XYZ file of C-alpha atoms in Angstrom:
658
model
C 34.888 -151.407 6.645
C 37.700 -149.020 7.570
C 38.310 -146.665 4.688
C 42.032 -147.302 4.846
C 41.904 -151.066 5.191
C 41.198 -152.134 1.623
C 39.589 -151.369 -1.739
C 36.987 -153.125 -3.853
C 35.521 -150.699 -6.407
C 35.394 -146.966 -7.054
C 31.917 -146.861 -5.520
C 33.400 -148.073 -2.249
C 35.682 -145.044 -1.908
C 34.892 -143.045 1.216
C 32.976 -139.799 0.507
C 35.900 -137.631 1.608
C 38.155 -139.237 -1.013
C 35.470 -139.049 -3.689
C 34.985 -135.350 -2.968
C 38.707 -134.654 -2.799
C 39.355 -135.689 -6.358
C 37.616 -132.602 -7.710
C 38.355 -130.174 -4.916
C 39.462 -126.665 -5.846
C 42.304 -126.776 -3.312
C 45.363 -128.680 -4.485
C 46.267 -129.647 -0.900
C 42.984 -131.526 -0.441
C 43.388 -133.289 -3.775
C 46.883 -134.419 -2.784
C 45.717 -135.592 0.657
C 42.966 -137.620 -0.979
C 45.482 -139.077 -3.435
C 47.691 -140.205 -0.535
C 44.667 -141.967 0.971
C 44.079 -143.757 -2.347
C 47.723 -144.804 -2.420
C 47.443 -146.347 1.068
C 44.165 -148.058 0.227
C 45.658 -149.637 -2.907
C 48.703 -150.776 -0.962
C 46.484 -152.347 1.714
C 44.318 -153.963 -0.946
C 47.373 -155.570 -2.529
C 48.541 -156.829 0.844
C 45.085 -158.267 1.450
C 45.212 -160.162 -1.828
C 42.801 -157.910 -3.721
C 42.187 -158.987 -7.313
C 44.192 -157.163 -10.008
C 41.030 -156.973 -12.070
C 39.332 -154.863 -9.384
C 42.219 -152.397 -9.371
C 42.274 -152.205 -13.160
C 38.530 -151.578 -13.087
C 39.188 -148.702 -10.671
C 41.727 -147.275 -13.123
C 39.201 -147.509 -15.968
C 36.588 -145.666 -13.912
C 39.059 -142.951 -12.939
C 39.989 -142.381 -16.578
C 36.401 -142.370 -17.821
C 35.018 -140.251 -15.006
C 37.747 -137.778 -14.098
C 40.604 -137.673 -16.635
C 38.253 -137.351 -19.586
C 38.677 -134.036 -21.484
C 35.022 -133.174 -20.744
C 35.637 -133.202 -16.995
C 36.351 -130.010 -15.056
C 39.919 -128.780 -14.710
C 40.029 -129.704 -10.997
C 38.607 -133.160 -11.643
C 41.186 -133.808 -14.333
C 44.022 -132.694 -12.065
C 42.685 -134.912 -9.285
C 42.197 -137.804 -11.684
C 45.840 -137.611 -12.738
C 46.916 -137.610 -9.072
C 44.712 -140.615 -8.322
C 46.058 -142.588 -11.297
C 49.605 -141.961 -10.108
C 48.532 -142.846 -6.540
C 47.162 -146.206 -7.683
C 50.457 -146.995 -9.416
C 52.545 -145.930 -6.419
C 50.311 -148.000 -4.141
C 50.798 -151.057 -6.311
C 54.566 -150.575 -6.184
C 54.438 -150.113 -2.399
C 52.497 -153.340 -2.060
C 55.011 -155.067 -4.341
C 52.279 -156.044 -6.760
C 53.321 -157.681 -10.009
C 50.685 -155.535 -11.692
C 52.964 -152.474 -11.627
C 55.290 -154.312 -14.044
C 52.376 -155.380 -16.211
C 51.698 -153.943 -19.630
C 47.985 -154.087 -18.733
C 48.469 -151.323 -16.177
C 50.751 -149.094 -18.306
C 48.419 -149.433 -21.280
C 45.654 -147.935 -19.124
C 47.455 -145.182 -17.181
C 49.958 -143.847 -19.736
C 47.657 -142.772 -22.630
C 45.509 -140.398 -20.518
C 48.634 -138.946 -18.905
C 50.373 -138.420 -22.244
C 47.219 -136.816 -23.614
C 46.993 -134.480 -20.641
C 50.662 -133.559 -21.085
C 49.811 -131.650 -24.277
C 46.631 -130.049 -22.950
C 46.089 -126.350 -23.555
C 45.927 -125.731 -19.799
C 49.406 -125.266 -18.334
C 48.283 -126.540 -14.918
C 47.032 -129.823 -16.331
C 50.320 -130.231 -18.204
C 52.171 -129.808 -14.928
C 49.997 -132.405 -13.146
C 50.549 -134.774 -16.065
C 54.315 -134.402 -15.685
C 54.059 -134.998 -11.946
C 51.969 -138.115 -12.582
C 54.423 -139.375 -15.205
C 57.291 -138.930 -12.763
C 55.556 -141.063 -10.113
C 54.414 -143.680 -12.614
C 57.911 -143.970 -14.123
C 59.458 -144.378 -10.694
C 56.897 -146.992 -9.676
C 56.860 -149.098 -12.838
C 60.581 -149.270 -13.636
C 61.907 -150.943 -15.699
C 58.643 -151.768 -17.519
C 58.199 -148.056 -18.304
C 61.177 -148.325 -20.691
C 58.974 -150.188 -23.149
C 57.262 -146.833 -23.724
C 60.423 -144.751 -23.871
C 59.840 -143.540 -27.446
C 56.370 -142.233 -26.540
C 57.724 -140.508 -23.444
C 60.466 -138.819 -25.467
C 57.865 -137.504 -27.922
C 55.989 -135.796 -25.101
C 59.005 -134.610 -23.152
C 60.501 -132.987 -26.259
C 57.355 -130.896 -26.614
C 57.192 -130.004 -22.932
C 60.861 -129.046 -22.617
C 59.973 -125.979 -24.684
C 56.747 -125.226 -22.778
C 55.711 -121.608 -22.412
C 55.641 -122.023 -18.619
C 59.017 -122.267 -16.913
C 57.736 -124.577 -14.170
C 56.696 -127.095 -16.820
C 60.129 -126.855 -18.463
C 61.763 -127.579 -15.096
C 59.377 -130.457 -14.394
C 60.224 -131.933 -17.798
C 63.919 -131.924 -16.890
C 63.164 -133.851 -13.668
C 61.127 -136.474 -15.523
C 63.760 -136.781 -18.245
C 66.579 -137.190 -15.730
C 64.602 -139.841 -13.852
C 64.049 -141.852 -17.020
C 67.777 -141.630 -17.850
C 68.542 -142.994 -14.390
C 66.120 -145.864 -14.989
C 67.747 -146.646 -18.339
C 71.177 -146.560 -16.734
C 70.106 -148.862 -13.883
C 68.402 -151.359 -16.185
C 70.635 -151.491 -19.242
C 69.960 -155.214 -19.534
C 66.219 -154.670 -19.774
C 64.973 -155.703 -23.191
C 63.725 -152.495 -24.728
C 64.275 -151.342 -28.309
C 67.293 -149.024 -28.031
C 67.577 -148.730 -31.819
C 63.968 -147.531 -32.132
C 64.508 -144.941 -29.384
C 67.634 -143.601 -31.045
C 65.890 -143.430 -34.406
C 63.053 -141.526 -32.744
C 65.532 -139.055 -31.265
C 67.310 -138.733 -34.610
C 63.977 -137.875 -36.210
C 63.907 -134.669 -34.171
C 67.386 -133.453 -35.135
C 65.943 -130.576 -37.110
C 64.722 -128.985 -33.882
C 65.217 -125.245 -34.049
C 64.790 -123.977 -30.480
C 67.631 -124.029 -27.920
C 65.496 -125.868 -25.333
C 64.741 -128.727 -27.691
C 68.346 -128.886 -28.809
C 69.456 -129.007 -25.170
C 67.037 -131.855 -24.519
C 68.224 -133.845 -27.533
C 71.895 -133.234 -26.744
C 71.326 -134.538 -23.228
C 69.827 -137.769 -24.501
C 72.381 -138.286 -27.256
C 75.226 -137.708 -24.809
C 73.593 -140.167 -22.410
C 73.338 -142.941 -25.006
C 76.851 -142.193 -26.252
C 78.134 -142.866 -22.751
C 76.431 -146.296 -22.652
C 78.801 -148.929 -23.976
C 75.867 -151.312 -24.439
C 74.283 -148.863 -26.894
C 77.378 -148.373 -29.108
C 76.271 -150.648 -31.926
C 72.889 -148.898 -32.084
C 74.360 -145.437 -31.636
C 76.653 -145.972 -34.642
C 73.631 -146.281 -36.942
C 72.508 -142.700 -36.275
C 75.962 -141.063 -36.377
C 75.696 -140.154 -40.120
C 72.525 -138.157 -39.370
C 73.643 -136.953 -35.967
C 77.029 -135.379 -36.756
C 75.811 -132.850 -39.399
C 73.065 -131.724 -37.011
C 75.550 -131.381 -34.152
C 77.736 -129.197 -36.349
C 74.754 -126.873 -36.731
C 74.044 -127.001 -32.994
C 77.700 -126.133 -32.420
C 77.047 -122.744 -34.014
C 74.075 -122.040 -31.726
C 74.216 -118.666 -30.002
C 73.263 -120.278 -26.659
C 76.578 -121.191 -24.956
C 75.142 -124.269 -23.241
C 74.002 -125.730 -26.576
C 77.273 -124.819 -28.261
C 79.472 -126.456 -25.616
C 77.307 -129.574 -25.324
C 77.368 -130.081 -29.096
C 81.108 -129.482 -29.290
C 81.849 -131.941 -26.482
C 79.631 -134.607 -28.011
C 81.272 -134.124 -31.409
C 84.730 -134.581 -29.883
C 83.591 -137.707 -28.111
C 82.027 -139.192 -31.252
C 85.135 -138.442 -33.315
C 87.299 -140.063 -30.679
C 85.051 -143.151 -30.671
C 85.280 -143.381 -34.466
C 89.041 -142.994 -34.495
C 89.664 -145.592 -31.788
C 87.140 -147.989 -33.306
C 84.778 -148.202 -30.326
C 81.969 -146.990 -32.599
C 81.957 -148.708 -35.997
C 80.221 -146.243 -38.260
C 79.666 -146.380 -42.025
C 82.339 -143.960 -43.232
C 80.702 -143.619 -46.639
C 77.299 -142.743 -45.145
C 78.866 -140.250 -42.749
C 80.932 -138.543 -45.456
C 77.966 -138.261 -47.807
C 75.784 -136.945 -45.003
C 78.380 -134.288 -44.188
C 78.679 -133.342 -47.851
C 74.890 -133.157 -48.170
C 74.716 -130.826 -45.175
C 76.973 -128.359 -47.006
C 74.938 -128.584 -50.190
C 71.556 -128.043 -48.517
C 72.932 -125.125 -46.499
C 73.733 -123.593 -49.880
C 70.119 -123.901 -50.996
C 70.336 -127.014 -53.159
C 67.503 -128.779 -51.327
C 64.454 -126.640 -50.677
C 63.124 -128.375 -47.551
C 66.432 -128.754 -45.735
C 67.620 -125.365 -46.983
C 64.584 -123.795 -45.324
C 65.584 -125.500 -42.062
C 69.131 -124.114 -42.327
C 67.775 -120.644 -43.053
C 65.403 -120.710 -40.090
C 68.159 -121.835 -37.704
C 70.417 -118.990 -38.796
C 68.539 -116.704 -36.410
C 69.822 -118.608 -33.385
C 73.375 -119.027 -34.641
C 76.449 -117.006 -33.805
C 77.405 -114.166 -36.206
C 79.451 -116.463 -38.486
C 76.454 -118.776 -38.810
C 76.756 -121.257 -41.619
C 80.383 -120.340 -42.263
C 81.269 -121.883 -38.912
C 79.234 -124.998 -39.755
C 80.871 -125.344 -43.137
C 84.363 -124.940 -41.726
C 83.779 -127.600 -39.078
C 82.158 -129.907 -41.634
C 85.135 -129.609 -43.975
C 87.487 -130.380 -41.105
C 85.494 -133.504 -40.246
C 85.569 -134.645 -43.870
C 89.341 -134.178 -44.051
C 89.914 -136.170 -40.858
C 87.767 -139.051 -42.088
C 89.442 -139.100 -45.505
C 92.889 -139.197 -43.901
C 91.954 -142.067 -41.593
C 89.842 -144.090 -44.035
C 91.233 -143.338 -47.530
C 89.957 -146.490 -49.257
C 86.478 -146.287 -47.731
C 86.214 -142.633 -48.766
C 86.624 -142.969 -52.535
C 82.980 -143.849 -53.321
C 81.927 -140.619 -51.592
C 84.273 -138.398 -53.623
C 81.601 -137.129 -56.078
C 79.519 -135.623 -53.277
C 82.549 -134.446 -51.320
C 84.026 -132.672 -54.340
C 80.666 -131.115 -55.113
C 80.479 -129.737 -51.568
C 84.080 -128.459 -51.777
C 83.362 -126.607 -54.995
C 80.239 -125.177 -53.378
C 82.342 -123.884 -50.476
C 84.724 -122.195 -52.906
C 81.807 -119.916 -53.791
C 81.574 -118.841 -50.143
C 82.170 -115.218 -49.198
C 84.001 -116.394 -46.066
C 87.742 -116.610 -46.720
C 88.253 -119.177 -43.972
C 85.771 -121.523 -45.635
C 87.403 -120.927 -49.011
C 90.864 -121.787 -47.675
C 89.683 -124.994 -46.013
C 87.763 -126.042 -49.123
C 90.741 -125.337 -51.367
C 93.083 -127.320 -49.127
C 90.687 -130.279 -49.019
C 90.078 -130.074 -52.755
C 93.808 -130.275 -53.533
C 94.151 -133.260 -51.214
C 91.287 -134.981 -53.034
C 92.945 -134.316 -56.395
C 96.195 -135.869 -55.192
C 94.331 -138.904 -53.872
C 92.467 -139.398 -57.149
C 95.647 -139.076 -59.211
C 97.187 -141.862 -57.113
C 94.091 -144.084 -57.064
C 94.161 -147.149 -59.306
C 90.410 -147.775 -59.175
C 88.161 -145.512 -61.243
C 84.726 -146.838 -60.312
C 83.632 -143.382 -59.167
C 85.235 -141.399 -62.001
C 82.115 -141.021 -64.155
C 80.013 -139.671 -61.279
C 82.861 -137.366 -60.283
C 83.321 -136.152 -63.853
C 79.607 -135.364 -64.075
C 79.832 -133.286 -60.888
C 82.861 -131.219 -61.844
C 81.736 -130.609 -65.417
C 78.399 -129.229 -64.246
C 80.190 -126.964 -61.800
C 82.185 -125.404 -64.629
C 79.045 -123.629 -65.802
C 77.441 -122.874 -62.447
C 80.244 -121.714 -60.173
C 82.144 -118.521 -59.469
C 85.700 -117.966 -60.664
C 87.622 -119.964 -58.041
C 85.232 -122.910 -58.256
C 85.338 -122.755 -62.061
C 89.121 -122.983 -61.978
C 89.113 -125.975 -59.637
C 86.358 -127.653 -61.669
C 88.443 -127.251 -64.806
C 91.498 -128.659 -63.036
C 89.432 -131.629 -61.920
C 88.200 -132.140 -65.470
C 91.721 -132.142 -66.908
C 92.888 -134.557 -64.192
C 90.035 -136.995 -64.786
C 90.475 -136.822 -68.555
C 94.085 -137.898 -68.133
C 93.271 -140.731 -65.743
C 90.026 -142.041 -67.268
C 89.367 -141.103 -70.891
C 86.465 -143.583 -71.121
C 84.391 -141.603 -68.613
C 85.009 -138.432 -70.590
C 83.617 -139.949 -73.763
C 80.302 -140.623 -72.027
C 79.653 -136.980 -71.202
C 81.311 -135.180 -74.124
C 78.223 -133.118 -75.098
C 77.865 -131.727 -71.564
C 81.606 -131.163 -71.296
C 81.797 -129.239 -74.563
C 78.823 -127.068 -73.598
C 80.432 -126.184 -70.268
C 83.792 -125.497 -71.888
C 82.118 -123.035 -74.235
C 80.759 -121.264 -71.175
C 84.210 -121.216 -69.557
C 85.864 -119.858 -72.696
C 83.371 -116.990 -72.595
C 84.335 -116.096 -69.023
C 85.504 -112.607 -68.162
C 88.444 -114.128 -66.265
C 91.657 -114.700 -68.240
C 92.668 -117.422 -65.774
C 89.447 -119.346 -66.321
C 89.832 -119.056 -70.097
C 93.416 -120.343 -69.961
C 92.414 -123.274 -67.755
C 89.584 -124.128 -70.141
C 92.101 -124.202 -72.978
C 94.196 -126.632 -70.924
C 91.162 -128.922 -70.768
C 90.691 -128.583 -74.514
C 94.316 -129.528 -75.096
C 93.831 -132.692 -73.032
C 90.590 -133.437 -74.887
C 92.382 -133.151 -78.221
C 94.786 -135.917 -77.243
C 92.193 -138.482 -76.150
C 91.357 -139.989 -79.534
C 91.197 -139.242 -83.251
C 88.041 -137.193 -82.797
C 89.402 -135.208 -79.885
C 91.238 -132.647 -82.003
C 88.225 -131.984 -84.225
C 85.980 -131.594 -81.180
C 88.441 -129.142 -79.685
C 88.431 -126.971 -82.797
C 84.650 -127.162 -83.131
C 84.309 -126.012 -79.541
C 86.523 -122.988 -80.176
C 84.559 -122.072 -83.295
C 81.265 -122.540 -81.468
C 82.292 -120.060 -78.783
C 82.617 -117.299 -81.383
C 79.693 -118.347 -83.580
C 76.746 -116.803 -81.772
C 75.423 -113.678 -80.048
C 78.323 -111.623 -78.776
C 80.754 -113.937 -80.528
C 82.422 -111.208 -82.566
C 83.199 -109.079 -79.505
C 84.430 -112.146 -77.662
C 86.638 -113.054 -80.614
C 88.309 -109.657 -80.561
C 88.797 -109.840 -76.798
C 89.707 -113.504 -76.315
C 90.348 -115.089 -79.706
C 94.080 -114.549 -79.762
C 94.516 -115.644 -76.121
C 92.626 -118.898 -76.672
C 94.412 -119.971 -79.838
C 97.833 -118.868 -78.588
C 97.411 -120.780 -75.308
C 96.387 -123.869 -77.260
C 99.476 -123.523 -79.450
C 101.555 -123.382 -76.279
C 100.123 -126.721 -75.138
C 99.974 -128.484 -78.508
C 102.400 -128.131 -81.437
C 101.127 -125.121 -83.361
C 101.011 -126.994 -86.677
C 98.558 -129.433 -85.007
C 96.373 -126.503 -84.008
C 96.389 -124.097 -86.940
C 95.581 -126.518 -89.737
C 92.658 -128.315 -88.022
C 91.317 -124.934 -86.951
C 91.530 -123.615 -90.495
C 89.676 -126.701 -91.718
C 86.841 -125.959 -89.309
C 86.770 -122.329 -90.405
C 86.189 -123.439 -93.994
C 82.809 -124.878 -92.948
C 81.521 -121.589 -91.539
C 78.734 -119.929 -93.511
C 79.185 -116.537 -91.891
C 81.767 -114.770 -94.119
C 82.344 -111.982 -91.625
C 83.092 -114.396 -88.781
C 85.268 -116.511 -91.067
C 87.312 -113.462 -92.063
C 87.729 -112.339 -88.438
C 88.909 -115.781 -87.325
C 91.380 -115.966 -90.206
C 92.795 -112.581 -89.302
C 93.269 -113.635 -85.678
C 95.137 -116.764 -86.777
C 97.175 -114.761 -89.249
C 98.324 -112.286 -86.610
C 99.370 -115.170 -84.369
C 101.243 -116.812 -87.226
C 103.241 -113.675 -87.773
C 103.790 -112.428 -84.242
C 103.492 -115.150 -81.611
C 106.406 -117.086 -80.193
C 104.010 -120.024 -79.797
C 103.535 -120.399 -83.590
C 107.188 -120.505 -84.586
C 106.689 -124.162 -85.504
C 104.167 -123.152 -88.154
C 106.417 -120.394 -89.444
C 109.302 -122.826 -89.717
C 107.081 -125.248 -91.599
C 105.939 -122.550 -94.026
C 109.551 -121.638 -94.763
C 110.734 -125.234 -95.221
C 111.106 -127.091 -98.493
C 108.063 -129.226 -97.667
C 105.783 -126.196 -97.273
C 103.799 -126.537 -100.515
C 101.060 -128.845 -99.207
C 100.807 -126.971 -95.935
C 100.621 -123.628 -97.769
C 97.989 -124.952 -100.159
C 95.786 -126.118 -97.276
C 96.246 -122.862 -95.400
C 95.358 -120.777 -98.459
C 92.179 -122.787 -99.065
C 90.992 -121.713 -95.622
C 92.368 -118.152 -95.827
C 90.507 -117.360 -99.037
C 88.177 -114.953 -97.250
C 91.013 -112.603 -96.297
C 93.369 -110.909 -98.738
C 95.800 -109.754 -96.063
C 96.014 -113.222 -94.495
C 96.458 -114.943 -97.858
C 99.257 -112.615 -98.987
C 100.890 -112.839 -95.538
C 101.256 -116.618 -95.551
C 102.453 -116.595 -99.175
C 105.136 -114.035 -98.326
C 106.037 -115.909 -95.169
C 106.525 -119.112 -97.177
C 108.829 -117.140 -99.569
C 106.771 -117.956 -102.646
C 107.218 -114.380 -103.861
C 106.299 -115.106 -107.473
C 102.997 -116.568 -106.279
C 102.431 -113.493 -104.128
C 103.041 -111.234 -107.104
C 100.522 -113.116 -109.246
C 98.013 -113.134 -106.388
C 98.215 -109.347 -105.970
C 97.742 -108.855 -109.718
C 94.657 -111.077 -109.612
C 93.282 -109.011 -106.743
C 93.883 -105.817 -108.701
C 92.116 -107.269 -111.736
C 89.078 -108.245 -109.681
C 89.400 -111.982 -110.235
C 88.165 -112.762 -106.696
C 85.149 -110.434 -106.951
C 85.860 -108.657 -103.682
C 84.443 -105.222 -103.013
C 87.141 -102.594 -103.538
C 86.429 -101.092 -100.114
C 87.147 -104.487 -98.532
C 90.300 -104.833 -100.633
C 91.625 -101.475 -99.420
C 90.912 -102.330 -95.763
C 92.683 -105.668 -96.129
C 95.699 -104.106 -97.861
C 95.936 -101.493 -95.125
C 96.010 -104.298 -92.539
C 98.671 -106.105 -94.555
C 100.844 -102.972 -94.638
C 100.683 -102.762 -90.841
C 101.473 -106.457 -90.457
C 104.450 -106.088 -92.785
C 106.173 -104.081 -90.049
C 105.845 -106.947 -87.533
C 108.837 -109.095 -86.423
C 107.429 -112.047 -88.333
C 108.221 -110.303 -91.636
C 111.805 -109.399 -90.716
C 113.298 -111.952 -93.083
C 110.946 -110.867 -95.878
C 111.955 -107.233 -95.426
C 115.599 -108.237 -95.637
C 114.898 -110.114 -98.880
C 113.645 -106.854 -100.412
C 117.254 -105.686 -100.519
C 118.265 -108.439 -102.951
C 116.590 -107.277 -106.162
C 118.190 -109.864 -108.416
C 117.220 -112.839 -106.294
C 113.833 -111.569 -105.121
C 112.595 -109.293 -107.876
C 109.080 -110.798 -107.561
C 108.941 -109.700 -103.944
C 109.798 -106.094 -104.785
C 107.328 -106.121 -107.658
C 104.625 -107.485 -105.332
C 105.189 -104.759 -102.735
C 105.209 -102.046 -105.397
C 101.895 -103.389 -106.716
C 100.405 -103.211 -103.263
C 101.715 -99.668 -102.904
C 100.067 -98.662 -106.166
C 96.744 -100.093 -105.069
C 96.759 -98.213 -101.751
C 95.178 -94.753 -101.624
C 97.191 -91.853 -100.247
C 97.223 -92.142 -96.482
C 99.102 -93.511 -93.473
C 99.405 -97.019 -94.876
C 100.672 -95.690 -98.199
C 103.237 -93.460 -96.486
C 104.458 -96.311 -94.278
C 105.049 -98.708 -97.162
C 106.402 -95.941 -99.407
C 109.065 -94.991 -96.856
C 110.063 -98.616 -96.464
C 110.424 -99.136 -100.226
C 112.063 -95.782 -100.710
C 114.764 -96.654 -98.196
C 115.442 -99.983 -99.910
C 115.447 -98.581 -103.399
C 117.743 -95.607 -102.794
C 120.801 -97.600 -103.704
C 119.256 -98.839 -106.945
C 117.779 -95.416 -107.736
C 114.485 -96.973 -108.891
C 112.411 -94.853 -106.586
C 113.300 -91.231 -106.065
C 112.045 -88.395 -103.898
């Protein structure tokens, strides 16, 4: 039989071909492979049984492509396998479209493609190229497996293998493009590609971008492509910051194309899934998810100098575009979006901060105009937690969000009051005056929600000062907090409930300090003029009685409010009782309190009282009270101050002389 006329079994191969398979010279192996190709083609033309050819394939795999074979035998075996497939295609055999053939030739080739020997990997790629070309479109049924191997080989240590991978990949794309109607699982292939999005090397990213761009250009794949967009876009935004220009430009172009497809409706993507995926990408880049955060950190080495700042900026821009185009579909995603915005406000990059602030304000406007509050509770939970965990700018925006949500959905607030109050205590302890003032705004809104709101507000204020460092904080912030609250709520609705809470304190020192803070505000602040007017009105008795019951720990505060209410006879009696020791105060404490009172007496709040000193007939009790205080004071600055004041008043009556 002529060695080129036909083929029965492997044993019938001519000796030259059998020797050529393991020859050290690549040219001889290739010549022998061409002979095998012609023999297979002739065998097909002669009506050779498919079973005989499949048996030949089995023998080639077992004898030559096996990992225990020599390197040259394995290289030759791969060439022969490809030659058999090419021969079948040349003879127009139906076997080359059969799964029986691909199931036998592909596994050994794919295994050889990840061999430790670079030469074998190259021969495997060459064999895959020829097999793919000869078995199209049936090869597409194994597209996912091919992509797995090609993704590994595109980053091969040997440049020739990288180049060969590109040729194989481009060939397979051409086959897909030519046979778009072939029934292969496009969705599974895209999911497989999406599973590799966390690739960190430029070569792998280039490979993935090429395939994603290819499928994006296929109109028949649009409905499948849409399903991976929520995972794809955040990864592309990272690729966009790659330091390799080719990766950067490819990612940017694909992002523009995807956005255009979404906006014109050619790709129908789940807006909610995409928005939440974008928001998640910001959160994990900030370290809120350990596994994904590690991926972001490792990719930073191949990013441009702005790194994650560039990713965050682009992500925020995408979110804003989607919210503008799909406002109703976006609302369910607001909790995650707001959380990511607040995270970006902590960024050290001013560009990111500005974009986040702009988006955050837009979200606040949208929520204030939204009639549905299905997402309010989740959003409230997010912003309240951020009050305690964020930097100053994020704290401020979190507090603004809290006040907004409390006004629009009081029911949601009631469900998280304990957490809210804890976070407000933290905000009131902030070193930033702006944060403290914004926290007071939230407290003022809380006080108006229901009958318990006012009590909770006052308890929160007391709690801030009742603890480690509370005394120092009270001296630094106490007046600011209470005064701001009086600016937002009528002062009489603040002072009395606050005094009632102070009564319950067991710490006498803290109680006295709080009373003194309130007393100073009563006398000096423009925000408490409502309380002063009430004390000086005809209906002041009940109000004065309640105030005095809470001010009992402070002599100066008690006498101040009595004088302010113009009950001078009561003040006179009170001072006499203090002098006689009725209240069992330590004399040292009495002298300190009286000294404070003398200083307060010079404040604008006592202007009318000082004027009343001039009318001895009408206000004799007042003059007697002040003289009693003077007599109780030791010689010193306070004594001299009050003495000069009384001396000036009494000159005309000649009751006090030099």
